[in-house]
XYZ file of N, CA and C in Angstrom:
207
model
N 109.758 104.572 112.485
C 109.280 105.932 112.582
C 107.736 105.935 112.788
N 107.215 106.677 113.682
C 105.782 106.690 113.872
C 104.952 107.201 112.657
N 103.853 106.661 112.471
C 103.022 107.092 111.344
C 102.094 108.297 111.791
N 101.650 109.000 110.835
C 100.837 110.198 111.147
C 99.332 109.879 111.251
N 98.940 108.596 111.254
C 97.578 108.171 111.309
C 97.455 106.871 112.042
N 96.218 106.592 112.523
C 95.936 105.392 113.323
C 94.865 104.614 112.649
N 95.160 103.265 112.505
C 94.052 102.496 111.904
C 92.928 102.239 112.871
N 91.735 102.176 112.380
C 90.582 101.943 113.078
C 90.090 100.530 113.125
N 90.696 99.695 112.307
C 90.353 98.292 112.216
C 91.541 97.463 111.777
N 91.402 96.140 112.002
C 92.477 95.224 111.510
C 92.698 95.415 110.104
N 91.646 95.441 109.237
C 91.725 95.502 107.848
C 92.467 96.835 107.426
N 92.138 97.920 108.036
C 92.856 99.156 107.766
C 94.339 99.018 108.106
N 94.577 98.416 109.195
C 96.006 98.267 109.684
C 96.741 97.395 108.676
N 96.155 96.270 108.143
C 96.754 95.516 107.162
C 97.033 96.301 105.851
N 95.994 97.104 105.534
C 96.255 97.973 104.332
C 97.460 99.015 104.448
N 97.400 99.647 105.636
C 98.451 100.616 105.940
C 99.816 99.882 105.936
N 99.924 98.682 106.554
C 101.170 98.051 106.665
C 101.704 97.655 105.201
N 100.726 97.171 104.328
C 101.120 96.848 103.039
C 101.557 98.024 102.264
N 100.873 99.108 102.453
C 101.209 100.399 101.706
C 102.663 100.817 102.194
N 102.897 100.800 103.440
C 104.226 101.192 103.959
C 105.275 100.159 103.429
N 105.012 98.885 103.402
C 105.891 97.923 102.866
C 106.325 98.257 101.426
N 105.299 98.579 100.597
C 105.581 98.875 99.253
C 106.527 100.137 99.060
N 106.292 101.137 99.952
C 107.091 102.370 99.925
C 108.566 102.000 100.383
N 108.728 101.096 101.358
C 110.004 100.652 101.783
C 110.783 99.876 100.621
N 110.015 98.952 100.082
C 110.560 98.248 98.972
C 111.033 99.048 97.798
N 110.179 100.030 97.490
C 110.548 100.938 96.331
C 111.842 101.741 96.711
N 111.876 102.205 97.894
C 113.112 102.916 98.374
C 114.355 102.043 98.250
N 114.245 100.833 98.781
C 115.406 99.864 98.639
C 115.718 99.571 97.270
N 114.788 99.383 96.393
C 115.065 99.171 95.003
C 115.772 100.286 94.365
N 115.419 101.630 94.709
C 116.085 102.701 94.231
C 117.522 102.789 94.700
N 117.669 102.400 95.945
C 119.018 102.392 96.546
C 119.905 101.430 95.906
N 119.395 100.218 95.695
C 120.129 99.141 95.037
C 120.493 99.534 93.681
N 119.673 100.257 92.931
C 119.982 100.731 91.575
C 121.153 101.716 91.599
N 121.280 102.458 92.657
C 122.433 103.434 92.747
C 123.742 102.697 92.807
N 123.735 101.580 93.399
C 124.946 100.708 93.502
C 125.363 100.103 92.184
N 124.385 99.960 91.367
C 124.615 99.161 90.057
C 124.890 100.089 88.983
N 124.987 101.368 89.222
C 125.179 102.412 88.096
C 126.515 102.142 87.398
N 127.439 101.453 87.991
C 128.695 101.289 87.374
C 128.794 100.031 86.606
N 127.883 99.113 86.699
C 127.923 97.886 86.074
C 126.729 97.779 85.077
N 126.531 96.491 84.749
C 125.361 96.231 83.788
C 124.119 96.446 84.556
N 123.103 96.972 83.810
C 121.801 97.368 84.365
C 121.004 96.055 84.408
N 120.207 95.830 85.467
C 119.321 94.727 85.507
C 118.087 95.117 86.234
N 116.930 94.766 85.699
C 115.696 95.112 86.410
C 115.315 93.841 87.277
N 114.971 94.149 88.433
C 114.556 93.135 89.427
C 113.087 93.310 89.824
N 112.337 92.235 89.563
C 110.967 92.326 89.822
C 110.801 92.110 91.380
N 109.895 92.870 91.907
C 109.676 92.729 93.341
C 108.288 92.233 93.584
N 108.211 91.221 94.409
C 106.941 90.517 94.699
C 106.635 90.613 96.205
N 105.522 91.198 96.578
C 105.191 91.139 98.014
C 103.921 90.236 98.159
N 104.015 89.451 99.229
C 102.934 88.495 99.476
C 102.168 88.871 100.822
N 100.842 88.939 100.676
C 100.008 89.189 101.840
C 98.712 88.453 101.732
N 98.137 88.126 102.807
C 96.948 87.230 102.741
C 95.667 87.871 103.291
N 95.608 89.117 103.507
C 94.435 89.839 103.995
C 93.457 90.048 102.838
N 92.473 89.228 102.646
C 91.449 89.496 101.593
C 90.762 90.802 101.609
N 90.457 91.242 102.878
C 89.731 92.424 103.119
C 90.680 93.659 102.711
N 91.929 93.564 103.027
C 92.863 94.602 102.644
C 93.129 94.633 101.105
N 93.047 93.491 100.491
C 93.169 93.378 99.013
C 91.914 94.163 98.376
N 90.667 93.823 98.897
C 89.540 94.522 98.385
C 89.687 96.060 98.585
N 90.239 96.448 99.746
C 90.391 97.992 99.884
C 91.355 98.546 98.795
N 92.445 97.764 98.527
C 93.394 98.277 97.514
C 92.809 98.310 96.107
N 91.798 97.487 95.880
C 91.203 97.482 94.605
C 90.071 98.558 94.475
N 89.681 99.119 95.633
C 88.700 100.190 95.593
C 89.286 101.531 95.442
N 89.085 102.143 94.253
C 89.755 103.523 94.051
C 89.216 104.608 95.027
N 87.992 104.481 95.414
C 87.458 105.536 96.339
C 88.286 105.510 97.674
N 88.503 104.302 98.256
C 89.173 104.126 99.462
C 90.653 104.596 99.339
N 91.239 104.221 98.238
C 92.628 104.615 98.017
C 92.889 106.141 98.031
N 92.012 106.867 97.442
C 92.154 108.315 97.391
C 91.893 108.928 98.776
N 91.055 108.333 99.503
C 90.850 108.805 100.925
C 92.067 108.599 101.748
N 92.726 107.565 101.538
C 93.902 107.217 102.400
C 95.120 107.986 102.023
N 95.260 108.426 100.784
C 96.461 109.147 100.376
C 96.348 110.591 100.585
């Protein structure tokens, strides 16, 4: 699905892609928990790996995060 915004740099594109990946992973985790409602509950830790140091710095910057959301 198309996004409502366009990245102005590779760093911003990496940040946006990571943010969208987290949203998708959370949705999938919720969906999978719906299937396990009838059996034993189990929490599954989700780990995402990415290597963009500049995007990591953006994620750690609270000012930038509030501007993006």
